[in-house]
PDB file of C-alpha atoms in Angstrom:
ATOM      1  CA  UNK A   1      18.499 -24.749  -6.691  1.00  0.00           C
ATOM      2  CA  UNK A   2      22.187 -25.477  -6.212  1.00  0.00           C
ATOM      3  CA  UNK A   3      25.379 -23.769  -7.146  1.00  0.00           C
ATOM      4  CA  UNK A   4      25.856 -26.365  -9.900  1.00  0.00           C
ATOM      5  CA  UNK A   5      22.658 -25.317 -11.659  1.00  0.00           C
ATOM      6  CA  UNK A   6      24.258 -22.093 -12.884  1.00  0.00           C
ATOM      7  CA  UNK A   7      23.283 -18.483 -12.335  1.00  0.00           C
ATOM      8  CA  UNK A   8      19.551 -17.911 -12.851  1.00  0.00           C
ATOM      9  CA  UNK A   9      18.121 -15.125 -14.976  1.00  0.00           C
ATOM     10  CA  UNK A  10      17.761 -11.764 -13.240  1.00  0.00           C
ATOM     11  CA  UNK A  11      15.167  -9.083 -13.913  1.00  0.00           C
ATOM     12  CA  UNK A  12      16.687  -5.663 -13.199  1.00  0.00           C
ATOM     13  CA  UNK A  13      14.396  -3.923 -10.702  1.00  0.00           C
ATOM     14  CA  UNK A  14      16.622  -1.801  -8.460  1.00  0.00           C
ATOM     15  CA  UNK A  15      19.876   0.080  -7.932  1.00  0.00           C
ATOM     16  CA  UNK A  16      22.754  -1.757  -6.251  1.00  0.00           C
ATOM     17  CA  UNK A  17      24.606  -1.725  -3.983  1.00  0.00           C
ATOM     18  CA  UNK A  18      22.394  -0.302  -1.258  1.00  0.00           C
ATOM     19  CA  UNK A  19      24.203   2.039   1.156  1.00  0.00           C
ATOM     20  CA  UNK A  20      25.827   0.925   4.387  1.00  0.00           C
ATOM     21  CA  UNK A  21      25.511   3.889   6.746  1.00  0.00           C
ATOM     22  CA  UNK A  22      27.005   4.544  10.196  1.00  0.00           C
ATOM     23  CA  UNK A  23      24.568   4.994  13.076  1.00  0.00           C
ATOM     24  CA  UNK A  24      26.683   6.417  15.923  1.00  0.00           C
ATOM     25  CA  UNK A  25      23.900   8.021  17.976  1.00  0.00           C
ATOM     26  CA  UNK A  26      21.778   4.878  17.857  1.00  0.00           C
ATOM     27  CA  UNK A  27      24.855   2.789  18.692  1.00  0.00           C
ATOM     28  CA  UNK A  28      25.565   4.791  21.840  1.00  0.00           C
ATOM     29  CA  UNK A  29      21.894   4.640  22.871  1.00  0.00           C
ATOM     30  CA  UNK A  30      22.055   0.837  22.638  1.00  0.00           C
ATOM     31  CA  UNK A  31      25.257   0.639  24.695  1.00  0.00           C
ATOM     32  CA  UNK A  32      27.614   0.042  21.769  1.00  0.00           C
ATOM     33  CA  UNK A  33      30.589   2.089  20.664  1.00  0.00           C
ATOM     34  CA  UNK A  34      29.906   4.946  18.262  1.00  0.00           C
ATOM     35  CA  UNK A  35      31.654   3.124  15.393  1.00  0.00           C
ATOM     36  CA  UNK A  36      30.181  -0.314  16.087  1.00  0.00           C
ATOM     37  CA  UNK A  37      26.747  -0.051  14.427  1.00  0.00           C
ATOM     38  CA  UNK A  38      25.930   0.369  10.743  1.00  0.00           C
ATOM     39  CA  UNK A  39      22.607   0.200   8.906  1.00  0.00           C
ATOM     40  CA  UNK A  40      22.289  -1.647   5.591  1.00  0.00           C
ATOM     41  CA  UNK A  41      19.688   0.440   3.775  1.00  0.00           C
ATOM     42  CA  UNK A  42      17.624  -2.171   1.961  1.00  0.00           C
ATOM     43  CA  UNK A  43      14.760   0.315   2.215  1.00  0.00           C
ATOM     44  CA  UNK A  44      16.538   2.363  -0.480  1.00  0.00           C
ATOM     45  CA  UNK A  45      16.247  -0.080  -3.372  1.00  0.00           C
ATOM     46  CA  UNK A  46      14.348   2.395  -5.546  1.00  0.00           C
ATOM     47  CA  UNK A  47      11.307   0.329  -6.571  1.00  0.00           C
ATOM     48  CA  UNK A  48       7.833   0.746  -5.176  1.00  0.00           C
ATOM     49  CA  UNK A  49       8.771   2.243  -1.822  1.00  0.00           C
ATOM     50  CA  UNK A  50      11.798   0.006  -1.291  1.00  0.00           C
ATOM     51  CA  UNK A  51      12.455  -3.024   0.831  1.00  0.00           C
ATOM     52  CA  UNK A  52      14.184  -6.376   0.993  1.00  0.00           C
ATOM     53  CA  UNK A  53      11.671  -8.212  -1.212  1.00  0.00           C
ATOM     54  CA  UNK A  54      13.121  -6.513  -4.299  1.00  0.00           C
ATOM     55  CA  UNK A  55      16.287  -8.626  -4.189  1.00  0.00           C
ATOM     56  CA  UNK A  56      14.155 -11.775  -4.140  1.00  0.00           C
ATOM     57  CA  UNK A  57      11.797 -10.564  -6.856  1.00  0.00           C
ATOM     58  CA  UNK A  58      14.628  -9.838  -9.282  1.00  0.00           C
ATOM     59  CA  UNK A  59      15.374 -13.577  -9.488  1.00  0.00           C
ATOM     60  CA  UNK A  60      11.791 -14.826  -9.131  1.00  0.00           C
ATOM     61  CA  UNK A  61      10.554 -12.474 -11.846  1.00  0.00           C
ATOM     62  CA  UNK A  62      13.532 -13.318 -14.025  1.00  0.00           C
ATOM     63  CA  UNK A  63      12.483 -16.975 -13.940  1.00  0.00           C
ATOM     64  CA  UNK A  64       8.825 -16.031 -14.576  1.00  0.00           C
ATOM     65  CA  UNK A  65       9.759 -14.021 -17.677  1.00  0.00           C
ATOM     66  CA  UNK A  66      11.932 -16.881 -18.938  1.00  0.00           C
ATOM     67  CA  UNK A  67       8.904 -19.179 -18.655  1.00  0.00           C
ATOM     68  CA  UNK A  68       6.673 -16.757 -20.585  1.00  0.00           C
ATOM     69  CA  UNK A  69       4.537 -15.591 -17.668  1.00  0.00           C
ATOM     70  CA  UNK A  70       1.967 -12.857 -18.247  1.00  0.00           C
ATOM     71  CA  UNK A  71       0.709 -12.553 -14.653  1.00  0.00           C
ATOM     72  CA  UNK A  72       2.267 -12.697 -11.190  1.00  0.00           C
ATOM     73  CA  UNK A  73       0.109 -14.189  -8.435  1.00  0.00           C
ATOM     74  CA  UNK A  74       1.187 -13.941  -4.814  1.00  0.00           C
ATOM     75  CA  UNK A  75      -0.181 -13.992  -1.277  1.00  0.00           C
ATOM     76  CA  UNK A  76       0.182 -12.060   1.948  1.00  0.00           C
ATOM     77  CA  UNK A  77      -1.487 -10.213   4.767  1.00  0.00           C
ATOM     78  CA  UNK A  78      -3.528  -7.110   4.012  1.00  0.00           C
ATOM     79  CA  UNK A  79      -0.511  -4.889   4.718  1.00  0.00           C
ATOM     80  CA  UNK A  80       2.024  -7.138   2.991  1.00  0.00           C
ATOM     81  CA  UNK A  81       5.214  -5.378   1.923  1.00  0.00           C
ATOM     82  CA  UNK A  82       5.933  -8.301  -0.386  1.00  0.00           C
ATOM     83  CA  UNK A  83       2.567  -7.929  -2.121  1.00  0.00           C
ATOM     84  CA  UNK A  84       3.190  -4.219  -2.630  1.00  0.00           C
ATOM     85  CA  UNK A  85       6.593  -4.814  -4.184  1.00  0.00           C
ATOM     86  CA  UNK A  86       5.269  -7.635  -6.370  1.00  0.00           C
ATOM     87  CA  UNK A  87       2.707  -5.158  -7.692  1.00  0.00           C
ATOM     88  CA  UNK A  88       5.483  -2.655  -8.366  1.00  0.00           C
ATOM     89  CA  UNK A  89       7.655  -5.297 -10.056  1.00  0.00           C
ATOM     90  CA  UNK A  90       4.766  -6.278 -12.305  1.00  0.00           C
ATOM     91  CA  UNK A  91       4.246  -2.671 -13.318  1.00  0.00           C
ATOM     92  CA  UNK A  92       7.976  -2.274 -14.093  1.00  0.00           C
ATOM     93  CA  UNK A  93       8.046  -5.465 -16.176  1.00  0.00           C
ATOM     94  CA  UNK A  94       4.691  -5.136 -17.954  1.00  0.00           C
ATOM     95  CA  UNK A  95       3.084  -8.071 -16.117  1.00  0.00           C
ATOM     96  CA  UNK A  96      -0.381  -8.221 -14.594  1.00  0.00           C
ATOM     97  CA  UNK A  97      -0.435  -8.825 -10.825  1.00  0.00           C
ATOM     98  CA  UNK A  98      -3.060 -10.539  -8.680  1.00  0.00           C
ATOM     99  CA  UNK A  99      -2.658 -10.321  -4.899  1.00  0.00           C
ATOM    100  CA  UNK A 100      -4.489 -12.961  -2.846  1.00  0.00           C
ATOM    101  CA  UNK A 101      -4.685 -11.369   0.582  1.00  0.00           C
ATOM    102  CA  UNK A 102      -5.933 -12.609   3.931  1.00  0.00           C
ATOM    103  CA  UNK A 103      -8.876 -10.614   5.266  1.00  0.00           C
ATOM    104  CA  UNK A 104     -11.847  -8.856   3.701  1.00  0.00           C
ATOM    105  CA  UNK A 105     -12.394  -5.677   1.741  1.00  0.00           C
ATOM    106  CA  UNK A 106     -12.465  -2.692   4.115  1.00  0.00           C
ATOM    107  CA  UNK A 107     -10.721  -4.587   6.921  1.00  0.00           C
ATOM    108  CA  UNK A 108      -7.504  -2.619   6.418  1.00  0.00           C
ATOM    109  CA  UNK A 109      -6.850   0.789   4.927  1.00  0.00           C
ATOM    110  CA  UNK A 110      -3.990   3.054   3.912  1.00  0.00           C
ATOM    111  CA  UNK A 111      -0.369   1.905   3.935  1.00  0.00           C
ATOM    112  CA  UNK A 112       0.605  -0.771   1.436  1.00  0.00           C
ATOM    113  CA  UNK A 113      -2.925  -1.121   0.064  1.00  0.00           C
ATOM    114  CA  UNK A 114      -2.776   2.425  -1.301  1.00  0.00           C
ATOM    115  CA  UNK A 115       0.333   1.500  -3.271  1.00  0.00           C
ATOM    116  CA  UNK A 116      -1.148  -1.832  -4.403  1.00  0.00           C
ATOM    117  CA  UNK A 117      -3.877   0.203  -6.080  1.00  0.00           C
ATOM    118  CA  UNK A 118      -1.470   2.806  -7.411  1.00  0.00           C
ATOM    119  CA  UNK A 119       0.603   0.104  -9.114  1.00  0.00           C
ATOM    120  CA  UNK A 120      -2.478  -1.430 -10.744  1.00  0.00           C
ATOM    121  CA  UNK A 121      -2.740  -4.731  -8.893  1.00  0.00           C
ATOM    122  CA  UNK A 122      -5.938  -6.774  -8.641  1.00  0.00           C
ATOM    123  CA  UNK A 123      -6.802  -7.960  -5.118  1.00  0.00           C
ATOM    124  CA  UNK A 124      -8.639 -11.165  -4.207  1.00  0.00           C
ATOM    125  CA  UNK A 125      -9.724 -11.182  -0.559  1.00  0.00           C
ATOM    126  CA  UNK A 126      -9.456 -14.735   0.791  1.00  0.00           C
ATOM    127  CA  UNK A 127     -11.080 -14.156   4.186  1.00  0.00           C
ATOM    128  CA  UNK A 128      -9.618 -14.902   7.609  1.00  0.00           C
ATOM    129  CA  UNK A 129      -7.495 -17.873   6.576  1.00  0.00           C
ATOM    130  CA  UNK A 130      -4.157 -19.375   7.513  1.00  0.00           C
ATOM    131  CA  UNK A 131      -1.123 -19.866   5.336  1.00  0.00           C
ATOM    132  CA  UNK A 132      -2.130 -23.231   3.886  1.00  0.00           C
ATOM    133  CA  UNK A 133      -5.593 -21.998   2.937  1.00  0.00           C
ATOM    134  CA  UNK A 134      -4.140 -18.795   1.505  1.00  0.00           C
ATOM    135  CA  UNK A 135      -1.768 -20.780  -0.713  1.00  0.00           C
ATOM    136  CA  UNK A 136      -4.671 -22.959  -1.871  1.00  0.00           C
ATOM    137  CA  UNK A 137      -6.681 -19.847  -2.743  1.00  0.00           C
ATOM    138  CA  UNK A 138      -3.762 -18.574  -4.831  1.00  0.00           C
ATOM    139  CA  UNK A 139      -3.628 -21.898  -6.682  1.00  0.00           C
ATOM    140  CA  UNK A 140      -7.340 -21.581  -7.454  1.00  0.00           C
ATOM    141  CA  UNK A 141      -6.824 -18.037  -8.767  1.00  0.00           C
ATOM    142  CA  UNK A 142      -3.934 -19.211 -10.943  1.00  0.00           C
ATOM    143  CA  UNK A 143      -6.057 -22.015 -12.389  1.00  0.00           C
ATOM    144  CA  UNK A 144      -8.838 -19.564 -13.292  1.00  0.00           C
ATOM    145  CA  UNK A 145      -6.277 -17.364 -15.016  1.00  0.00           C
ATOM    146  CA  UNK A 146      -4.991 -20.329 -17.053  1.00  0.00           C
ATOM    147  CA  UNK A 147      -8.534 -21.121 -18.157  1.00  0.00           C
ATOM    148  CA  UNK A 148      -8.769 -17.560 -19.481  1.00  0.00           C
ATOM    149  CA  UNK A 149      -5.566 -17.917 -21.486  1.00  0.00           C
ATOM    150  CA  UNK A 150      -3.148 -16.171 -19.114  1.00  0.00           C
ATOM    151  CA  UNK A 151       0.190 -17.628 -18.066  1.00  0.00           C
ATOM    152  CA  UNK A 152       0.412 -17.131 -14.296  1.00  0.00           C
ATOM    153  CA  UNK A 153       3.563 -17.454 -12.197  1.00  0.00           C
ATOM    154  CA  UNK A 154       2.950 -18.206  -8.526  1.00  0.00           C
ATOM    155  CA  UNK A 155       5.266 -16.131  -6.332  1.00  0.00           C
ATOM    156  CA  UNK A 156       5.707 -17.704  -2.866  1.00  0.00           C
ATOM    157  CA  UNK A 157       4.764 -15.918   0.343  1.00  0.00           C
ATOM    158  CA  UNK A 158       7.383 -13.276   1.048  1.00  0.00           C
ATOM    159  CA  UNK A 159       9.319 -14.335  -2.032  1.00  0.00           C
ATOM    160  CA  UNK A 160      10.858 -16.965   0.235  1.00  0.00           C
ATOM    161  CA  UNK A 161      11.926 -19.776  -2.056  1.00  0.00           C
ATOM    162  CA  UNK A 162      15.427 -21.039  -2.845  1.00  0.00           C
ATOM    163  CA  UNK A 163      15.411 -18.740  -5.863  1.00  0.00           C
ATOM    164  CA  UNK A 164      14.319 -15.768  -3.771  1.00  0.00           C
ATOM    165  CA  UNK A 165      16.922 -16.557  -1.123  1.00  0.00           C
ATOM    166  CA  UNK A 166      19.580 -16.382  -3.855  1.00  0.00           C
ATOM    167  CA  UNK A 167      19.037 -12.604  -3.807  1.00  0.00           C
ATOM    168  CA  UNK A 168      20.166 -12.478  -0.184  1.00  0.00           C
ATOM    169  CA  UNK A 169      23.105 -14.754  -0.801  1.00  0.00           C
ATOM    170  CA  UNK A 170      24.111 -12.004  -3.255  1.00  0.00           C
ATOM    171  CA  UNK A 171      23.427  -9.386  -0.558  1.00  0.00           C
ATOM    172  CA  UNK A 172      25.764 -11.247   1.784  1.00  0.00           C
ATOM    173  CA  UNK A 173      28.550 -10.967  -0.761  1.00  0.00           C
ATOM    174  CA  UNK A 174      27.733  -7.279  -1.191  1.00  0.00           C
ATOM    175  CA  UNK A 175      27.971  -6.768   2.574  1.00  0.00           C
ATOM    176  CA  UNK A 176      31.339  -8.493   2.762  1.00  0.00           C
ATOM    177  CA  UNK A 177      32.629  -6.054   0.180  1.00  0.00           C
ATOM    178  CA  UNK A 178      31.372  -3.103   2.232  1.00  0.00           C
ATOM    179  CA  UNK A 179      32.284  -4.430   5.700  1.00  0.00           C
ATOM    180  CA  UNK A 180      34.813  -7.286   5.482  1.00  0.00           C
ATOM    181  CA  UNK A 181      35.242  -7.133   9.286  1.00  0.00           C
ATOM    182  CA  UNK A 182      31.524  -7.799   9.864  1.00  0.00           C
ATOM    183  CA  UNK A 183      30.775  -9.671  13.099  1.00  0.00           C
ATOM    184  CA  UNK A 184      26.947  -9.765  13.123  1.00  0.00           C
ATOM    185  CA  UNK A 185      24.150  -8.764  10.775  1.00  0.00           C
ATOM    186  CA  UNK A 186      20.778  -8.446  12.519  1.00  0.00           C
ATOM    187  CA  UNK A 187      17.729  -9.167  10.391  1.00  0.00           C
ATOM    188  CA  UNK A 188      13.990  -9.483  10.900  1.00  0.00           C
ATOM    189  CA  UNK A 189      12.923 -13.088  10.325  1.00  0.00           C
ATOM    190  CA  UNK A 190       9.562 -13.290   8.582  1.00  0.00           C
ATOM    191  CA  UNK A 191       9.070 -15.935   5.887  1.00  0.00           C
ATOM    192  CA  UNK A 192      12.748 -16.866   6.099  1.00  0.00           C
ATOM    193  CA  UNK A 193      14.308 -16.136   2.697  1.00  0.00           C
ATOM    194  CA  UNK A 194      16.313 -13.079   3.703  1.00  0.00           C
ATOM    195  CA  UNK A 195      17.968 -14.780   6.637  1.00  0.00           C
ATOM    196  CA  UNK A 196      18.521 -17.982   4.633  1.00  0.00           C
ATOM    197  CA  UNK A 197      20.423 -16.203   1.884  1.00  0.00           C
ATOM    198  CA  UNK A 198      22.595 -14.361   4.389  1.00  0.00           C
ATOM    199  CA  UNK A 199      23.327 -17.555   6.323  1.00  0.00           C
ATOM    200  CA  UNK A 200      24.298 -19.302   3.089  1.00  0.00           C
ATOM    201  CA  UNK A 201      26.961 -16.663   2.355  1.00  0.00           C
ATOM    202  CA  UNK A 202      28.045 -15.508   5.819  1.00  0.00           C
ATOM    203  CA  UNK A 203      27.472 -18.655   7.863  1.00  0.00           C
ATOM    204  CA  UNK A 204      25.071 -19.072  10.799  1.00  0.00           C
ATOM    205  CA  UNK A 205      27.439 -17.479  13.305  1.00  0.00           C
ATOM    206  CA  UNK A 206      27.310 -14.041  11.692  1.00  0.00           C
ATOM    207  CA  UNK A 207      23.523 -13.734  11.230  1.00  0.00           C
ATOM    208  CA  UNK A 208      21.152 -12.915  14.091  1.00  0.00           C
ATOM    209  CA  UNK A 209      17.523 -13.430  13.114  1.00  0.00           C
ATOM    210  CA  UNK A 210      14.742 -11.814  15.142  1.00  0.00           C
ATOM    211  CA  UNK A 211      11.555 -13.826  14.751  1.00  0.00           C
ATOM    212  CA  UNK A 212       8.474 -11.795  13.818  1.00  0.00           C
ATOM    213  CA  UNK A 213       5.956 -14.624  14.175  1.00  0.00           C
ATOM    214  CA  UNK A 214       5.222 -15.095  10.476  1.00  0.00           C
ATOM    215  CA  UNK A 215       5.942 -18.842  10.341  1.00  0.00           C
ATOM    216  CA  UNK A 216       5.509 -21.501  13.037  1.00  0.00           C
ATOM    217  CA  UNK A 217       8.984 -23.080  12.747  1.00  0.00           C
ATOM    218  CA  UNK A 218      11.422 -20.336  11.722  1.00  0.00           C
ATOM    219  CA  UNK A 219      14.618 -22.325  12.333  1.00  0.00           C
ATOM    220  CA  UNK A 220      13.456 -25.275  10.220  1.00  0.00           C
ATOM    221  CA  UNK A 221      12.209 -22.853   7.552  1.00  0.00           C
ATOM    222  CA  UNK A 222      15.563 -21.073   7.282  1.00  0.00           C
ATOM    223  CA  UNK A 223      17.729 -24.194   7.301  1.00  0.00           C
ATOM    224  CA  UNK A 224      15.451 -25.860   4.746  1.00  0.00           C
ATOM    225  CA  UNK A 225      15.810 -22.892   2.396  1.00  0.00           C
ATOM    226  CA  UNK A 226      19.597 -22.888   2.806  1.00  0.00           C
ATOM    227  CA  UNK A 227      19.785 -26.582   1.914  1.00  0.00           C
ATOM    228  CA  UNK A 228      17.559 -26.113  -1.114  1.00  0.00           C
ATOM    229  CA  UNK A 229      19.566 -23.077  -2.213  1.00  0.00           C
ATOM    230  CA  UNK A 230      23.087 -24.486  -2.112  1.00  0.00           C
ATOM    231  CA  UNK A 231      22.987 -27.989  -0.666  1.00  0.00           C
ATOM    232  CA  UNK A 232      24.627 -26.800   2.567  1.00  0.00           C
ATOM    233  CA  UNK A 233      23.125 -28.442   5.644  1.00  0.00           C
ATOM    234  CA  UNK A 234      22.919 -26.535   8.924  1.00  0.00           C
ATOM    235  CA  UNK A 235      21.259 -27.962  12.008  1.00  0.00           C
ATOM    236  CA  UNK A 236      18.459 -25.625  13.155  1.00  0.00           C
ATOM    237  CA  UNK A 237      20.119 -25.246  16.565  1.00  0.00           C
ATOM    238  CA  UNK A 238      23.213 -23.655  14.969  1.00  0.00           C
ATOM    239  CA  UNK A 239      21.202 -20.573  13.982  1.00  0.00           C
ATOM    240  CA  UNK A 240      21.361 -17.411  16.079  1.00  0.00           C
ATOM    241  CA  UNK A 241      17.655 -16.812  16.581  1.00  0.00           C
ATOM    242  CA  UNK A 242      15.717 -14.647  19.035  1.00  0.00           C
ATOM    243  CA  UNK A 243      12.020 -15.375  19.539  1.00  0.00           C
ATOM    244  CA  UNK A 244      11.100 -13.104  22.454  1.00  0.00           C
ATOM    245  CA  UNK A 245       9.953 -10.199  20.257  1.00  0.00           C
ATOM    246  CA  UNK A 246       6.839 -11.866  18.758  1.00  0.00           C
ATOM    247  CA  UNK A 247       4.576 -10.694  21.575  1.00  0.00           C
ATOM    248  CA  UNK A 248       0.875 -11.370  21.033  1.00  0.00           C
ATOM    249  CA  UNK A 249       1.367 -12.186  17.359  1.00  0.00           C
ATOM    250  CA  UNK A 250       2.771 -11.241  13.976  1.00  0.00           C
ATOM    251  CA  UNK A 251       0.679  -8.137  13.236  1.00  0.00           C
ATOM    252  CA  UNK A 252       0.505  -6.782  16.785  1.00  0.00           C
ATOM    253  CA  UNK A 253       2.434  -3.805  18.111  1.00  0.00           C
ATOM    254  CA  UNK A 254       4.703  -4.673  21.037  1.00  0.00           C
ATOM    255  CA  UNK A 255       6.044  -2.143  23.497  1.00  0.00           C
ATOM    256  CA  UNK A 256       9.572  -3.207  22.601  1.00  0.00           C
ATOM    257  CA  UNK A 257       8.950  -2.561  18.894  1.00  0.00           C
ATOM    258  CA  UNK A 258       7.345   0.818  19.602  1.00  0.00           C
ATOM    259  CA  UNK A 259      10.308   1.802  21.770  1.00  0.00           C
ATOM    260  CA  UNK A 260      12.662   0.730  18.972  1.00  0.00           C
ATOM    261  CA  UNK A 261      10.757   2.779  16.374  1.00  0.00           C
ATOM    262  CA  UNK A 262      10.997   5.818  18.618  1.00  0.00           C
ATOM    263  CA  UNK A 263      14.688   5.265  19.360  1.00  0.00           C
ATOM    264  CA  UNK A 264      15.687   4.934  15.690  1.00  0.00           C
ATOM    265  CA  UNK A 265      13.596   7.921  14.712  1.00  0.00           C
ATOM    266  CA  UNK A 266      14.971  10.207  17.416  1.00  0.00           C
ATOM    267  CA  UNK A 267      18.623   9.211  17.204  1.00  0.00           C
ATOM    268  CA  UNK A 268      19.129   8.785  13.435  1.00  0.00           C
ATOM    269  CA  UNK A 269      15.991  10.076  11.694  1.00  0.00           C
ATOM    270  CA  UNK A 270      15.358   6.567  10.362  1.00  0.00           C
ATOM    271  CA  UNK A 271      11.788   5.273  10.107  1.00  0.00           C
ATOM    272  CA  UNK A 272      11.237   1.615  10.958  1.00  0.00           C
ATOM    273  CA  UNK A 273       8.004  -0.387  10.804  1.00  0.00           C
ATOM    274  CA  UNK A 274       6.249  -2.105  13.737  1.00  0.00           C
ATOM    275  CA  UNK A 275       6.151  -5.652  12.358  1.00  0.00           C
ATOM    276  CA  UNK A 276       9.648  -6.282  11.002  1.00  0.00           C
ATOM    277  CA  UNK A 277      12.387  -3.685  11.456  1.00  0.00           C
ATOM    278  CA  UNK A 278      11.021  -2.482  14.792  1.00  0.00           C
ATOM    279  CA  UNK A 279      11.258  -6.030  16.099  1.00  0.00           C
ATOM    280  CA  UNK A 280      14.733  -6.431  14.577  1.00  0.00           C
ATOM    281  CA  UNK A 281      16.050  -3.394  16.456  1.00  0.00           C
ATOM    282  CA  UNK A 282      14.276  -4.508  19.635  1.00  0.00           C
ATOM    283  CA  UNK A 283      16.003  -7.865  19.277  1.00  0.00           C
ATOM    284  CA  UNK A 284      19.366  -6.177  18.798  1.00  0.00           C
ATOM    285  CA  UNK A 285      18.747  -4.081  21.904  1.00  0.00           C
ATOM    286  CA  UNK A 286      18.005  -7.241  23.909  1.00  0.00           C
ATOM    287  CA  UNK A 287      21.114  -8.914  22.476  1.00  0.00           C
ATOM    288  CA  UNK A 288      23.312  -6.036  23.635  1.00  0.00           C
ATOM    289  CA  UNK A 289      21.765  -6.219  27.092  1.00  0.00           C
ATOM    290  CA  UNK A 290      22.460  -9.948  27.466  1.00  0.00           C
ATOM    291  CA  UNK A 291      25.937  -9.691  25.944  1.00  0.00           C
ATOM    292  CA  UNK A 292      25.370 -11.770  22.788  1.00  0.00           C
ATOM    293  CA  UNK A 293      26.230  -8.626  20.802  1.00  0.00           C
ATOM    294  CA  UNK A 294      29.071  -6.729  22.445  1.00  0.00           C
ATOM    295  CA  UNK A 295      30.799  -3.354  22.139  1.00  0.00           C
ATOM    296  CA  UNK A 296      33.786  -3.441  19.816  1.00  0.00           C
ATOM    297  CA  UNK A 297      32.086  -5.741  17.301  1.00  0.00           C
ATOM    298  CA  UNK A 298      31.099  -4.540  13.808  1.00  0.00           C
ATOM    299  CA  UNK A 299      27.318  -4.948  13.836  1.00  0.00           C
ATOM    300  CA  UNK A 300      24.968  -4.294  10.921  1.00  0.00           C
ATOM    301  CA  UNK A 301      21.220  -3.781  11.264  1.00  0.00           C
ATOM    302  CA  UNK A 302      19.589  -4.763   7.984  1.00  0.00           C
ATOM    303  CA  UNK A 303      16.824  -2.235   7.303  1.00  0.00           C
ATOM    304  CA  UNK A 304      14.415  -4.320   5.269  1.00  0.00           C
ATOM    305  CA  UNK A 305      11.996  -1.475   4.519  1.00  0.00           C
ATOM    306  CA  UNK A 306       8.293  -1.470   5.336  1.00  0.00           C
ATOM    307  CA  UNK A 307       7.567   2.227   5.799  1.00  0.00           C
ATOM    308  CA  UNK A 308       4.145   1.976   4.070  1.00  0.00           C
ATOM    309  CA  UNK A 309       3.283  -0.721   6.583  1.00  0.00           C
ATOM    310  CA  UNK A 310       3.821   1.780   9.396  1.00  0.00           C
ATOM    311  CA  UNK A 311       1.170   4.042   7.873  1.00  0.00           C
ATOM    312  CA  UNK A 312      -1.193   1.068   7.596  1.00  0.00           C
ATOM    313  CA  UNK A 313      -0.791   0.033  11.246  1.00  0.00           C
ATOM    314  CA  UNK A 314      -3.427   1.957  13.186  1.00  0.00           C
ATOM    315  CA  UNK A 315      -1.950   1.297  16.649  1.00  0.00           C
ATOM    316  CA  UNK A 316       1.509   2.501  15.613  1.00  0.00           C
ATOM    317  CA  UNK A 317       0.100   5.563  13.855  1.00  0.00           C
ATOM    318  CA  UNK A 318      -1.882   6.484  16.965  1.00  0.00           C
ATOM    319  CA  UNK A 319       1.156   6.110  19.228  1.00  0.00           C
ATOM    320  CA  UNK A 320       3.288   8.264  16.933  1.00  0.00           C
ATOM    321  CA  UNK A 321       0.634  10.982  16.852  1.00  0.00           C
ATOM    322  CA  UNK A 322       0.291  10.878  20.636  1.00  0.00           C
ATOM    323  CA  UNK A 323       4.042  11.511  20.898  1.00  0.00           C
ATOM    324  CA  UNK A 324       3.811  14.857  19.107  1.00  0.00           C
ATOM    325  CA  UNK A 325       4.734  17.856  21.240  1.00  0.00           C
ATOM    326  CA  UNK A 326       2.122  20.542  20.582  1.00  0.00           C
ATOM    327  CA  UNK A 327       2.568  24.124  21.761  1.00  0.00           C
ATOM    328  CA  UNK A 328      -0.226  26.708  21.727  1.00  0.00           C
ATOM    329  CA  UNK A 329       0.054  29.574  19.280  1.00  0.00           C
ATOM    330  CA  UNK A 330      -0.324  32.063  22.126  1.00  0.00           C
ATOM    331  CA  UNK A 331       0.878  31.319  25.627  1.00  0.00           C
TER     332      UNK A 331
END
């Protein structure tokens, strides 16, 4: 998709613009000035529990409707925020939704899966498979749907396609209108589309991506999406990318992420999730410590949502419960 191809069709799914809120207490706790840090509230998009995938789905679903689709088919982990929001988008637009998820029935509970059911999605459990096998399973599901007379639209993992990234190119323009003096926007880097869209609009120097371990080559993934989106070529090494927050793997809870969740909650009353936004804030904290983000710079933390994923992450739930201060009724 290039700029010359014209503006694609958009399916209205949310309320824009999302707020840009000051976070002075969190800023001071990180070692920044009180006016340096702002939070872009992409968790407040209004559909299905909110989150960054909505911007992508507006354009992906718009194209699906234009092609006469009756069913959305997508993939993800058991606690996928993207799958949850695809289910919500389907409900809003009158489309059936089939979620092809890694894992097995009963292997994960609560969190996003509760909302998948609430929004009426059908789940196909693909077993303990990798990304390539998961995509192949989705193709098989789509073919079965075609044989039954449905018109399926395959939605890529995380909504990360050139069309999905277009939503975050739009977000970059929205951010420039809210904070024209922006120095750095910090974003969790999962399947790559969010960072790619921001890089396309803001340039690689203004976007700091914190790798969450979702894809093996995040720099190549992001630059490839940018090129496909607009034709702009960036060398992978020009990206600002931090990879030290992955820990033992994508779905694991790191101490740095847990500390970040606690810090955001206790300074600003903002709930992050352990896989994405917790890592993003942990990456920002590390960047302040090593001087790559400095006091006096306008810094934006993009809150990409994911609260239901917190409730579906047993380790994070247990740590939050352990942190409760409990007083006896009678001393």
